[in-house]
Amino acid sequence: MKCCLQMKRMSLFVLDKDECWVLADNESLKPKEANDSRKFGPVSMTGIVGRVIYCLRTAVDHGPVQNSHSSMRKDAPVLQVELDVDEMAKNHKA
C-alpha cells in the first residue's frame, strides 16, 4: 500500500510501504529551521527506534498507549515525571 502526501507547494509524492514522513512538533520553528522530513526526506521504518507511550487525540480523548506490560512498567516513571496532561490538553489544537 502506498501513501500520498501533498505539501503546500502542491507537489505530490508517494511514500513506499516501509517509509514514514516525520515532522517537528515545535511550532516556533520555521519549516526551514526544523530538522525533519522536509529537510532530509522520508525515513525508513527500520530507522525508527522507540515507541509511542502517550496519545493525545483531543482534550478529553487521551491516555497512555497500551504497550507490553514490561514496556509500560518502564514507561510509567517517564509519564509521571515528564508528562503534563493538563498543559497538553490546554494547548492542544483540534
GROMACS .gro file of C-alpha atoms in nm:
model
   94
    1MET     CA    1   0.000   0.000   0.000
    2LYS     CA    2   0.137   0.342  -0.089
    3CYS     CA    3   0.054   0.670   0.077
    4CYS     CA    4   0.043   1.005  -0.098
    5LEU     CA    5   0.134   1.335   0.063
    6GLN     CA    6   0.069   1.681  -0.071
    7MET     CA    7   0.276   1.971   0.057
    8LYS     CA    8   0.191   2.343   0.049
    9ARG     CA    9   0.371   2.388  -0.283
   10MET     CA   10   0.120   2.144  -0.434
   11SER     CA   11   0.388   1.889  -0.517
   12LEU     CA   12   0.265   1.532  -0.481
   13PHE     CA   13   0.490   1.244  -0.388
   14VAL     CA   14   0.439   0.885  -0.281
   15LEU     CA   15   0.580   0.710   0.025
   16ASP     CA   16   0.675   0.347  -0.004
   17LYS     CA   17   0.510   0.096   0.229
   18ASP     CA   18   0.809   0.094   0.467
   19GLU     CA   19   0.861   0.473   0.477
   20CYS     CA   20   0.746   0.737   0.722
   21TRP     CA   21   0.727   1.117   0.695
   22VAL     CA   22   0.832   1.284   1.020
   23LEU     CA   23   0.760   1.644   1.119
   24ALA     CA   24   0.894   1.851   1.407
   25ASP     CA   25   0.626   1.950   1.657
   26ASN     CA   26   0.793   2.273   1.772
   27GLU     CA   27   0.556   2.538   1.636
   28SER     CA   28   0.806   2.817   1.699
   29LEU     CA   29   1.037   2.678   1.427
   30LYS     CA   30   1.005   2.787   1.069
   31PRO     CA   31   0.989   2.493   0.825
   32LYS     CA   32   1.346   2.556   0.704
   33GLU     CA   33   1.471   2.553   1.066
   34ALA     CA   34   1.314   2.218   1.151
   35ASN     CA   35   1.528   1.906   1.129
   36ASP     CA   36   1.260   1.678   0.985
   37SER     CA   37   1.148   1.512   0.661
   38ARG     CA   38   1.106   1.849   0.494
   39LYS     CA   39   1.485   1.870   0.514
   40PHE     CA   40   1.600   1.507   0.480
   41GLY     CA   41   1.304   1.332   0.316
   42PRO     CA   42   1.124   1.009   0.408
   43VAL     CA   43   1.260   0.784   0.682
   44SER     CA   44   1.272   0.407   0.657
   45MET     CA   45   1.058   0.242   0.925
   46THR     CA   46   1.362   0.029   1.014
   47GLY     CA   47   1.542   0.353   1.105
   48ILE     CA   48   1.286   0.447   1.373
   49VAL     CA   49   1.372   0.334   1.723
   50GLY     CA   50   1.128   0.388   2.008
   51ARG     CA   51   0.763   0.358   2.086
   52VAL     CA   52   0.464   0.581   2.149
   53ILE     CA   53   0.382   0.598   2.520
   54TYR     CA   54   0.101   0.855   2.526
   55CYS     CA   55  -0.156   0.966   2.270
   56LEU     CA   56  -0.345   1.297   2.275
   57ARG     CA   57  -0.635   1.300   2.029
   58THR     CA   58  -0.848   1.571   2.188
   59ALA     CA   59  -0.859   1.749   2.524
   60VAL     CA   60  -1.088   1.472   2.654
   61ASP     CA   61  -0.968   1.175   2.447
   62HIS     CA   62  -0.614   1.094   2.556
   63GLY     CA   63  -0.421   0.840   2.758
   64PRO     CA   64  -0.126   0.603   2.779
   65VAL     CA   65  -0.076   0.372   2.483
   66GLN     CA   66  -0.121   0.006   2.572
   67ASN     CA   67   0.223  -0.142   2.502
   68SER     CA   68   0.361  -0.465   2.651
   69HIS     CA   69   0.347  -0.496   3.031
   70SER     CA   70   0.726  -0.472   3.061
   71SER     CA   71   0.734  -0.161   2.839
   72MET     CA   72   0.454   0.004   3.035
   73ARG     CA   73   0.643  -0.059   3.361
   74LYS     CA   74   0.950   0.109   3.211
   75ASP     CA   75   0.741   0.399   3.076
   76ALA     CA   76   0.549   0.471   3.399
   77PRO     CA   77   0.827   0.680   3.565
   78VAL     CA   78   0.872   0.883   3.247
   79LEU     CA   79   0.500   0.958   3.229
   80GLN     CA   80   0.491   1.058   3.597
   81VAL     CA   81   0.784   1.299   3.571
   82GLU     CA   82   0.768   1.439   3.219
   83LEU     CA   83   0.401   1.436   3.122
   84ASP     CA   84   0.189   1.740   3.200
   85VAL     CA   85  -0.154   1.627   3.078
   86ASP     CA   86  -0.327   1.950   3.182
   87GLU     CA   87  -0.077   2.159   2.985
   88MET     CA   88  -0.104   1.931   2.681
   89ALA     CA   89  -0.483   1.942   2.684
   90LYS     CA   90  -0.483   2.321   2.729
   91ASN     CA   91  -0.251   2.373   2.432
   92HIS     CA   92  -0.399   2.105   2.208
   93LYS     CA   93  -0.538   2.222   1.877
   94ALA     CA   94  -0.820   2.003   1.745
   0.00000   0.00000   0.00000
